[in-house]
PDB file of C-alpha atoms and ligand atoms in Angstrom:
ATOM      1  CA  MET A   1      90.750 198.196 -48.961  1.00  0.00           C
ATOM      2  CA  THR A   2      92.796 195.419 -47.029  1.00  0.00           C
ATOM      3  CA  THR A   3      92.110 195.322 -43.372  1.00  0.00           C
ATOM      4  CA  LEU A   4      93.915 193.663 -40.562  1.00  0.00           C
ATOM      5  CA  MET A   5      93.234 193.508 -36.598  1.00  0.00           C
ATOM      6  CA  THR A   6      96.925 193.507 -36.032  1.00  0.00           C
ATOM      7  CA  SER A   7      99.309 196.053 -34.835  1.00  0.00           C
ATOM      8  CA  SER A   8     102.090 195.154 -37.445  1.00  0.00           C
ATOM      9  CA  PRO A   9     103.909 198.476 -38.435  1.00  0.00           C
ATOM     10  CA  SER A  10     102.436 200.346 -41.214  1.00  0.00           C
ATOM     11  CA  PHE A  11     104.206 200.535 -44.458  1.00  0.00           C
ATOM     12  CA  ILE A  12     104.293 204.356 -45.383  1.00  0.00           C
ATOM     13  CA  VAL A  13     104.590 205.641 -48.916  1.00  0.00           C
ATOM     14  CA  ALA A  14     105.374 209.299 -48.622  1.00  0.00           C
ATOM     15  CA  ILE A  15     104.813 211.455 -51.892  1.00  0.00           C
ATOM     16  CA  ASP A  16     105.681 215.084 -52.150  1.00  0.00           C
ATOM     17  CA  GLY A  17     105.761 217.425 -54.844  1.00  0.00           C
ATOM     18  CA  PRO A  18     104.522 220.754 -56.242  1.00  0.00           C
ATOM     19  CA  ALA A  19     100.859 221.534 -57.414  1.00  0.00           C
ATOM     20  CA  ALA A  20      99.654 219.645 -60.512  1.00  0.00           C
ATOM     21  CA  SER A  21     102.614 217.341 -60.635  1.00  0.00           C
ATOM     22  CA  GLY A  22     100.457 214.386 -60.855  1.00  0.00           C
ATOM     23  CA  LYS A  23     101.093 213.235 -57.130  1.00  0.00           C
ATOM     24  CA  GLY A  24      97.454 213.256 -56.182  1.00  0.00           C
ATOM     25  CA  THR A  25      96.412 210.831 -59.026  1.00  0.00           C
ATOM     26  CA  LEU A  26      99.492 208.772 -58.447  1.00  0.00           C
ATOM     27  CA  ALA A  27      98.956 208.555 -54.571  1.00  0.00           C
ATOM     28  CA  ARG A  28      95.314 207.458 -55.213  1.00  0.00           C
ATOM     29  CA  ARG A  29      96.233 204.857 -57.673  1.00  0.00           C
ATOM     30  CA  LEU A  30      98.954 203.464 -55.543  1.00  0.00           C
ATOM     31  CA  ALA A  31      96.927 203.220 -52.421  1.00  0.00           C
ATOM     32  CA  ALA A  32      93.960 201.373 -54.268  1.00  0.00           C
ATOM     33  CA  THR A  33      96.607 198.923 -55.888  1.00  0.00           C
ATOM     34  CA  LEU A  34      98.419 198.201 -52.516  1.00  0.00           C
ATOM     35  CA  GLY A  35      95.241 198.205 -50.473  1.00  0.00           C
ATOM     36  CA  PHE A  36      96.506 201.053 -48.362  1.00  0.00           C
ATOM     37  CA  ALA A  37      94.696 204.122 -46.825  1.00  0.00           C
ATOM     38  CA  HIS A  38      95.213 207.383 -48.622  1.00  0.00           C
ATOM     39  CA  LEU A  39      95.490 210.873 -47.011  1.00  0.00           C
ATOM     40  CA  ASP A  40      95.755 213.913 -49.385  1.00  0.00           C
ATOM     41  CA  THR A  41      97.587 216.097 -46.688  1.00  0.00           C
ATOM     42  CA  GLY A  42      96.904 219.269 -48.820  1.00  0.00           C
ATOM     43  CA  ALA A  43      93.149 218.714 -48.081  1.00  0.00           C
ATOM     44  CA  LEU A  44      93.917 219.356 -44.472  1.00  0.00           C
ATOM     45  CA  TYR A  45      95.561 223.007 -45.400  1.00  0.00           C
ATOM     46  CA  ARG A  46      92.695 223.458 -47.782  1.00  0.00           C
ATOM     47  CA  ALA A  47      90.195 222.723 -44.973  1.00  0.00           C
ATOM     48  CA  VAL A  48      91.894 225.291 -42.741  1.00  0.00           C
ATOM     49  CA  GLY A  49      91.781 227.878 -45.560  1.00  0.00           C
ATOM     50  CA  LEU A  50      88.112 227.078 -46.340  1.00  0.00           C
ATOM     51  CA  SER A  51      86.989 227.440 -42.617  1.00  0.00           C
ATOM     52  CA  LEU A  52      88.814 230.720 -42.637  1.00  0.00           C
ATOM     53  CA  LEU A  53      87.268 232.056 -45.881  1.00  0.00           C
ATOM     54  CA  ARG A  54      83.747 230.797 -44.681  1.00  0.00           C
ATOM     55  CA  ALA A  55      84.062 232.670 -41.315  1.00  0.00           C
ATOM     56  CA  GLY A  56      84.951 235.844 -43.198  1.00  0.00           C
ATOM     57  CA  HIS A  57      88.622 236.020 -42.268  1.00  0.00           C
ATOM     58  CA  ALA A  58      91.455 236.946 -44.743  1.00  0.00           C
ATOM     59  CA  PRO A  59      93.736 234.018 -45.315  1.00  0.00           C
ATOM     60  CA  GLU A  60      96.692 236.072 -44.068  1.00  0.00           C
ATOM     61  CA  ASP A  61      95.176 236.356 -40.577  1.00  0.00           C
ATOM     62  CA  GLY A  62      97.596 234.181 -38.704  1.00  0.00           C
ATOM     63  CA  ALA A  63      95.584 234.114 -35.437  1.00  0.00           C
ATOM     64  CA  ALA A  64      92.467 232.961 -37.115  1.00  0.00           C
ATOM     65  CA  ALA A  65      94.349 230.202 -39.053  1.00  0.00           C
ATOM     66  CA  ILE A  66      95.897 228.858 -35.935  1.00  0.00           C
ATOM     67  CA  ALA A  67      92.405 228.724 -34.353  1.00  0.00           C
ATOM     68  CA  ALA A  68      90.902 227.137 -37.259  1.00  0.00           C
ATOM     69  CA  ALA A  69      93.633 224.583 -37.532  1.00  0.00           C
ATOM     70  CA  ARG A  70      93.467 223.715 -33.767  1.00  0.00           C
ATOM     71  CA  GLY A  71      89.622 223.366 -34.197  1.00  0.00           C
ATOM     72  CA  LEU A  72      89.929 220.671 -36.748  1.00  0.00           C
ATOM     73  CA  ASP A  73      89.833 217.121 -35.554  1.00  0.00           C
ATOM     74  CA  ALA A  74      88.689 213.811 -37.201  1.00  0.00           C
ATOM     75  CA  ALA A  75      85.026 214.571 -36.761  1.00  0.00           C
ATOM     76  CA  THR A  76      85.028 217.914 -38.508  1.00  0.00           C
ATOM     77  CA  VAL A  77      87.924 217.124 -41.051  1.00  0.00           C
ATOM     78  CA  LEU A  78      86.545 213.954 -42.650  1.00  0.00           C
ATOM     79  CA  PRO A  79      83.319 215.545 -43.853  1.00  0.00           C
ATOM     80  CA  LEU A  80      85.179 218.719 -45.037  1.00  0.00           C
ATOM     81  CA  MET A  81      87.533 216.492 -47.156  1.00  0.00           C
ATOM     82  CA  ASN A  82      84.902 215.601 -49.481  1.00  0.00           C
ATOM     83  CA  ASP A  83      83.468 219.292 -49.774  1.00  0.00           C
ATOM     84  CA  PRO A  84      83.790 220.274 -53.497  1.00  0.00           C
ATOM     85  CA  ALA A  85      84.548 223.774 -52.422  1.00  0.00           C
ATOM     86  CA  LEU A  86      87.944 222.540 -51.247  1.00  0.00           C
ATOM     87  CA  ARG A  87      88.944 222.086 -54.815  1.00  0.00           C
ATOM     88  CA  GLN A  88      88.613 225.882 -55.708  1.00  0.00           C
ATOM     89  CA  ASP A  89      91.521 227.864 -56.720  1.00  0.00           C
ATOM     90  CA  VAL A  90      90.774 230.473 -54.062  1.00  0.00           C
ATOM     91  CA  VAL A  91      90.824 227.751 -51.407  1.00  0.00           C
ATOM     92  CA  ALA A  92      94.125 226.482 -52.749  1.00  0.00           C
ATOM     93  CA  VAL A  93      95.738 229.923 -52.582  1.00  0.00           C
ATOM     94  CA  ALA A  94      94.309 230.158 -48.955  1.00  0.00           C
ATOM     95  CA  ALA A  95      95.873 226.817 -48.087  1.00  0.00           C
ATOM     96  CA  SER A  96      99.195 227.881 -49.197  1.00  0.00           C
ATOM     97  CA  LYS A  97      98.963 231.211 -47.240  1.00  0.00           C
ATOM     98  CA  VAL A  98      97.972 229.397 -44.037  1.00  0.00           C
ATOM     99  CA  SER A  99     100.510 226.802 -44.577  1.00  0.00           C
ATOM    100  CA  VAL A 100     103.264 229.166 -43.913  1.00  0.00           C
ATOM    101  CA  VAL A 101     102.211 229.647 -40.121  1.00  0.00           C
ATOM    102  CA  PRO A 102     104.338 227.323 -38.105  1.00  0.00           C
ATOM    103  CA  GLU A 103     101.495 226.788 -35.443  1.00  0.00           C
ATOM    104  CA  VAL A 104      99.120 225.726 -38.316  1.00  0.00           C
ATOM    105  CA  ARG A 105     101.614 223.102 -39.382  1.00  0.00           C
ATOM    106  CA  ALA A 106     102.117 221.916 -35.858  1.00  0.00           C
ATOM    107  CA  ALA A 107      98.378 221.526 -35.326  1.00  0.00           C
ATOM    108  CA  LEU A 108      97.972 219.272 -38.327  1.00  0.00           C
ATOM    109  CA  LEU A 109     101.036 217.187 -37.636  1.00  0.00           C
ATOM    110  CA  ASP A 110      99.563 214.783 -35.096  1.00  0.00           C
ATOM    111  CA  PHE A 111      96.565 213.889 -37.264  1.00  0.00           C
ATOM    112  CA  GLN A 112      98.904 213.107 -40.282  1.00  0.00           C
ATOM    113  CA  ARG A 113     101.239 210.963 -38.182  1.00  0.00           C
ATOM    114  CA  ASP A 114      98.298 209.054 -36.543  1.00  0.00           C
ATOM    115  CA  PHE A 115      96.949 208.359 -39.897  1.00  0.00           C
ATOM    116  CA  ALA A 116     100.177 207.200 -41.333  1.00  0.00           C
ATOM    117  CA  ASN A 117     101.022 204.977 -38.445  1.00  0.00           C
ATOM    118  CA  HIS A 118      97.408 203.585 -37.817  1.00  0.00           C
ATOM    119  CA  PRO A 119      95.863 204.003 -41.229  1.00  0.00           C
ATOM    120  CA  PRO A 120      92.145 203.382 -40.968  1.00  0.00           C
ATOM    121  CA  GLY A 121      90.698 200.212 -42.774  1.00  0.00           C
ATOM    122  CA  GLY A 122      87.398 199.599 -44.480  1.00  0.00           C
ATOM    123  CA  ALA A 123      85.521 198.897 -41.602  1.00  0.00           C
ATOM    124  CA  PRO A 124      85.291 200.705 -38.218  1.00  0.00           C
ATOM    125  CA  GLY A 125      88.028 199.570 -35.657  1.00  0.00           C
ATOM    126  CA  THR A 126      90.272 198.051 -38.381  1.00  0.00           C
ATOM    127  CA  VAL A 127      93.629 199.216 -39.681  1.00  0.00           C
ATOM    128  CA  SER A 128      95.079 199.051 -43.203  1.00  0.00           C
ATOM    129  CA  ARG A 129      98.613 197.434 -43.595  1.00  0.00           C
ATOM    130  CA  GLY A 130      99.976 200.657 -44.994  1.00  0.00           C
ATOM    131  CA  ALA A 131      99.342 204.345 -45.935  1.00  0.00           C
ATOM    132  CA  VAL A 132     100.063 206.669 -48.812  1.00  0.00           C
ATOM    133  CA  LEU A 133     100.078 210.237 -47.917  1.00  0.00           C
ATOM    134  CA  ASP A 134     100.793 212.964 -50.348  1.00  0.00           C
ATOM    135  CA  GLY A 135     101.930 216.607 -49.831  1.00  0.00           C
ATOM    136  CA  ARG A 136     104.771 219.025 -49.529  1.00  0.00           C
ATOM    137  CA  ASP A 137     106.724 217.693 -46.490  1.00  0.00           C
ATOM    138  CA  VAL A 138     105.614 214.116 -45.897  1.00  0.00           C
ATOM    139  CA  GLY A 139     109.054 212.580 -46.470  1.00  0.00           C
ATOM    140  CA  THR A 140     110.939 215.417 -44.882  1.00  0.00           C
ATOM    141  CA  VAL A 141     108.886 216.301 -41.712  1.00  0.00           C
ATOM    142  CA  VAL A 142     105.728 214.329 -41.225  1.00  0.00           C
ATOM    143  CA  CYS A 143     107.125 210.686 -41.867  1.00  0.00           C
ATOM    144  CA  PRO A 144     110.823 210.911 -42.286  1.00  0.00           C
ATOM    145  CA  GLN A 145     111.168 207.331 -41.385  1.00  0.00           C
ATOM    146  CA  ALA A 146     108.870 206.147 -44.380  1.00  0.00           C
ATOM    147  CA  PRO A 147     110.605 203.370 -46.223  1.00  0.00           C
ATOM    148  CA  ALA A 148     109.284 204.626 -49.696  1.00  0.00           C
ATOM    149  CA  LYS A 149     109.602 208.311 -50.407  1.00  0.00           C
ATOM    150  CA  LEU A 150     108.928 209.833 -53.894  1.00  0.00           C
ATOM    151  CA  PHE A 151     109.336 213.413 -55.013  1.00  0.00           C
ATOM    152  CA  VAL A 152     107.012 213.757 -58.081  1.00  0.00           C
ATOM    153  CA  THR A 153     107.510 216.879 -60.306  1.00  0.00           C
ATOM    154  CA  ALA A 154     107.086 218.232 -63.712  1.00  0.00           C
ATOM    155  CA  ASP A 155     108.083 221.513 -65.627  1.00  0.00           C
ATOM    156  CA  VAL A 156     106.065 224.468 -64.533  1.00  0.00           C
ATOM    157  CA  GLU A 157     104.662 224.987 -67.980  1.00  0.00           C
ATOM    158  CA  VAL A 158     103.578 221.316 -68.189  1.00  0.00           C
ATOM    159  CA  ARG A 159     101.863 221.604 -64.683  1.00  0.00           C
ATOM    160  CA  ALA A 160     100.095 224.923 -65.807  1.00  0.00           C
ATOM    161  CA  ARG A 161      98.745 223.224 -68.911  1.00  0.00           C
ATOM    162  CA  ARG A 162      97.400 220.233 -66.837  1.00  0.00           C
ATOM    163  CA  ARG A 163      95.830 222.635 -64.588  1.00  0.00           C
ATOM    164  CA  LEU A 164      94.333 224.554 -67.297  1.00  0.00           C
ATOM    165  CA  SER A 165      92.514 221.552 -68.840  1.00  0.00           C
ATOM    166  CA  GLU A 166      91.378 220.563 -65.547  1.00  0.00           C
ATOM    167  CA  LEU A 167      89.673 223.832 -65.018  1.00  0.00           C
ATOM    168  CA  ARG A 168      88.267 223.973 -68.476  1.00  0.00           C
ATOM    169  CA  ASN A 169      86.877 220.345 -67.939  1.00  0.00           C
ATOM    170  CA  THR A 170      85.011 221.776 -64.948  1.00  0.00           C
ATOM    171  CA  GLY A 171      83.455 224.463 -67.126  1.00  0.00           C
ATOM    172  CA  ALA A 172      85.573 227.231 -65.553  1.00  0.00           C
ATOM    173  CA  GLU A 173      86.950 229.922 -67.937  1.00  0.00           C
ATOM    174  CA  ALA A 174      90.700 230.039 -67.451  1.00  0.00           C
ATOM    175  CA  ILE A 175      93.683 231.713 -69.320  1.00  0.00           C
ATOM    176  CA  TYR A 176      97.047 229.910 -69.607  1.00  0.00           C
ATOM    177  CA  ASP A 177      99.197 232.921 -68.627  1.00  0.00           C
ATOM    178  CA  ALA A 178      97.214 233.587 -65.431  1.00  0.00           C
ATOM    179  CA  VAL A 179      97.294 229.828 -64.516  1.00  0.00           C
ATOM    180  CA  LEU A 180     101.044 229.771 -65.232  1.00  0.00           C
ATOM    181  CA  GLU A 181     101.644 232.875 -63.050  1.00  0.00           C
ATOM    182  CA  ASP A 182      99.566 231.576 -60.164  1.00  0.00           C
ATOM    183  CA  MET A 183     101.537 228.359 -60.157  1.00  0.00           C
ATOM    184  CA  LYS A 184     104.709 230.080 -60.081  1.00  0.00           C
ATOM    185  CA  VAL A 185     103.608 232.351 -57.176  1.00  0.00           C
ATOM    186  CA  ARG A 186     102.306 229.182 -55.168  1.00  0.00           C
ATOM    187  CA  ASP A 187     105.558 227.155 -56.090  1.00  0.00           C
ATOM    188  CA  ALA A 188     107.610 230.158 -54.654  1.00  0.00           C
ATOM    189  CA  ARG A 189     105.611 230.339 -51.477  1.00  0.00           C
ATOM    190  CA  ASP A 190     105.681 226.622 -50.794  1.00  0.00           C
ATOM    191  CA  SER A 191     109.266 226.272 -51.433  1.00  0.00           C
ATOM    192  CA  GLN A 192     110.679 229.375 -49.892  1.00  0.00           C
ATOM    193  CA  ARG A 193     108.719 229.219 -46.570  1.00  0.00           C
ATOM    194  CA  ALA A 194     110.978 228.989 -43.427  1.00  0.00           C
ATOM    195  CA  VAL A 195     109.203 225.887 -41.871  1.00  0.00           C
ATOM    196  CA  ALA A 196     109.001 222.524 -43.733  1.00  0.00           C
ATOM    197  CA  PRO A 197     109.410 224.044 -47.264  1.00  0.00           C
ATOM    198  CA  LEU A 198     108.646 221.944 -50.420  1.00  0.00           C
ATOM    199  CA  LYS A 199     111.810 219.899 -51.158  1.00  0.00           C
ATOM    200  CA  PRO A 200     112.749 216.357 -51.785  1.00  0.00           C
ATOM    201  CA  ALA A 201     113.810 214.168 -48.755  1.00  0.00           C
ATOM    202  CA  VAL A 202     117.595 213.093 -49.361  1.00  0.00           C
ATOM    203  CA  ASP A 203     116.564 209.670 -50.092  1.00  0.00           C
ATOM    204  CA  ALA A 204     113.594 210.302 -52.042  1.00  0.00           C
ATOM    205  CA  PHE A 205     113.048 208.848 -55.540  1.00  0.00           C
ATOM    206  CA  LEU A 206     112.767 211.600 -58.157  1.00  0.00           C
ATOM    207  CA  LEU A 207     110.049 211.082 -60.553  1.00  0.00           C
ATOM    208  CA  ASP A 208     109.818 213.809 -63.311  1.00  0.00           C
ATOM    209  CA  THR A 209     106.477 213.337 -65.055  1.00  0.00           C
ATOM    210  CA  SER A 210     106.950 216.236 -67.627  1.00  0.00           C
ATOM    211  CA  MET A 211     107.171 213.569 -70.481  1.00  0.00           C
ATOM    212  CA  MET A 212     105.135 210.821 -68.788  1.00  0.00           C
ATOM    213  CA  ASP A 213     101.473 209.932 -68.887  1.00  0.00           C
ATOM    214  CA  ALA A 214      99.755 208.687 -65.633  1.00  0.00           C
ATOM    215  CA  ASP A 215     100.414 205.047 -66.455  1.00  0.00           C
ATOM    216  CA  GLN A 216     104.095 205.652 -67.021  1.00  0.00           C
ATOM    217  CA  ALA A 217     104.391 207.388 -63.638  1.00  0.00           C
ATOM    218  CA  PHE A 218     102.498 204.680 -61.815  1.00  0.00           C
ATOM    219  CA  ILE A 219     104.732 201.911 -63.204  1.00  0.00           C
ATOM    220  CA  ALA A 220     107.925 203.778 -62.380  1.00  0.00           C
ATOM    221  CA  ALA A 221     106.632 204.472 -58.886  1.00  0.00           C
ATOM    222  CA  MET A 222     105.534 200.855 -58.258  1.00  0.00           C
ATOM    223  CA  ASP A 223     108.769 199.575 -59.391  1.00  0.00           C
ATOM    224  CA  PHE A 224     110.635 201.878 -56.894  1.00  0.00           C
ATOM    225  CA  ILE A 225     108.088 200.896 -54.119  1.00  0.00           C
ATOM    226  CA  ARG A 226     108.553 197.129 -54.738  1.00  0.00           C
ATOM    227  CA  SER A 227     112.419 197.688 -54.638  1.00  0.00           C
ATOM    228  CA  ARG A 228     112.471 198.903 -51.237  1.00  0.00           C
ATOM    229  CA  PRO A 229     113.903 196.505 -48.853  1.00  0.00           C
ATOM    230  CA  ALA A 230     110.947 196.940 -46.288  1.00  0.00           C
ATOM    231  CA  PHE A 231     108.413 196.244 -48.934  1.00  0.00           C
ATOM    232  CA  PRO A 232     106.064 193.682 -47.264  1.00  0.00           C
ATOM    233  CA  ASP A 233     106.319 190.132 -48.426  1.00  0.00           C
ATOM    234  CA  PHE A 234     102.483 189.757 -48.279  1.00  0.00           C
ATOM    235  CA  LEU A 235     101.957 192.134 -51.396  1.00  0.00           C
TER     236      LEU A 235
HETATM  237  O1  LIG B   1      98.527 219.733 -52.717  1.00  0.00           O
HETATM  238  P1  LIG B   1      97.472 220.940 -52.704  1.00  0.00           P
HETATM  239  O2  LIG B   1      97.600 221.700 -53.742  1.00  0.00           O
HETATM  240  O3  LIG B   1      96.149 220.479 -52.205  1.00  0.00           O
HETATM  241  O4  LIG B   1      97.930 221.854 -51.316  1.00  0.00           O
HETATM  242  C1  LIG B   1      97.515 223.116 -51.054  1.00  0.00           C
HETATM  243  C2  LIG B   1      98.462 223.970 -50.143  1.00  0.00           C
HETATM  244  O5  LIG B   1      98.599 223.364 -48.987  1.00  0.00           O
HETATM  245  C3  LIG B   1      99.877 224.002 -50.830  1.00  0.00           C
HETATM  246  O6  LIG B   1     100.020 225.037 -51.702  1.00  0.00           O
HETATM  247  C4  LIG B   1     100.651 224.165 -49.614  1.00  0.00           C
HETATM  248  C5  LIG B   1     100.013 223.471 -48.361  1.00  0.00           C
HETATM  249  N1  LIG B   1     100.454 222.338 -48.120  1.00  0.00           N
HETATM  250  C6  LIG B   1     101.574 222.134 -47.328  1.00  0.00           C
HETATM  251  O7  LIG B   1     102.066 223.102 -46.955  1.00  0.00           O
HETATM  252  N2  LIG B   1     102.036 220.913 -46.762  1.00  0.00           N
HETATM  253  C7  LIG B   1     101.487 219.752 -47.174  1.00  0.00           C
HETATM  254  N3  LIG B   1     101.938 218.575 -46.732  1.00  0.00           N
HETATM  255  C8  LIG B   1     100.519 219.823 -48.038  1.00  0.00           C
HETATM  256  C9  LIG B   1      99.948 220.937 -48.559  1.00  0.00           C
END
């Protein structure tokens, strides 16, 4: 990761989109290529959901969700981010449920903005020249000033098939119809909630990956990012 000791403004790449659209893979690859720090903002909501489940609370328990979100700080979040349990579907559903609570969203906002504006570098005390954040509301709410915003999507059937093969690759038994139904329910909850619903920012580059592989999506995204007027000349 490229690191600097300066305070030059961070170049922020904001990537939003529904589950299994390919945004996570794309965000990691862009960050690695550009030498930027990467934050999977969904992992923060998953961390809240996981804390709740581990403490024996229902994911619908708004008060417990608010307490869990307020209890997360850099010291507790970062180890949780690598916890394999975060990737379980039950945790994804819990994350989607806690994310409708406005106080939960508010509690996670500062962490995300701080990461975007002061992205950590490879060594302690250093910062990266930019950050790639992916989630549902990065371009609309967390970093509306980001110079490069992308909205990555794909047909729900394509996303369900991708998720099915991911699950089967981990050895889990999964049925296409059930995965498709779960995806539709999660899409509806994420897009229809009152606060910060999933939607493209007005100036987002729309990238439909239904007919693309990961390499094609990466090339299209890089072309867009490079075309932005604020794209740093050192890259
Ligand atoms: O991207 P993901 O599947 O890991 O996200 C899990 C849930 O977290 C998602 O269903 C909605 C919520 N989320 C959110 O509300 N806002 C974000 N920026 C990221 C995720």
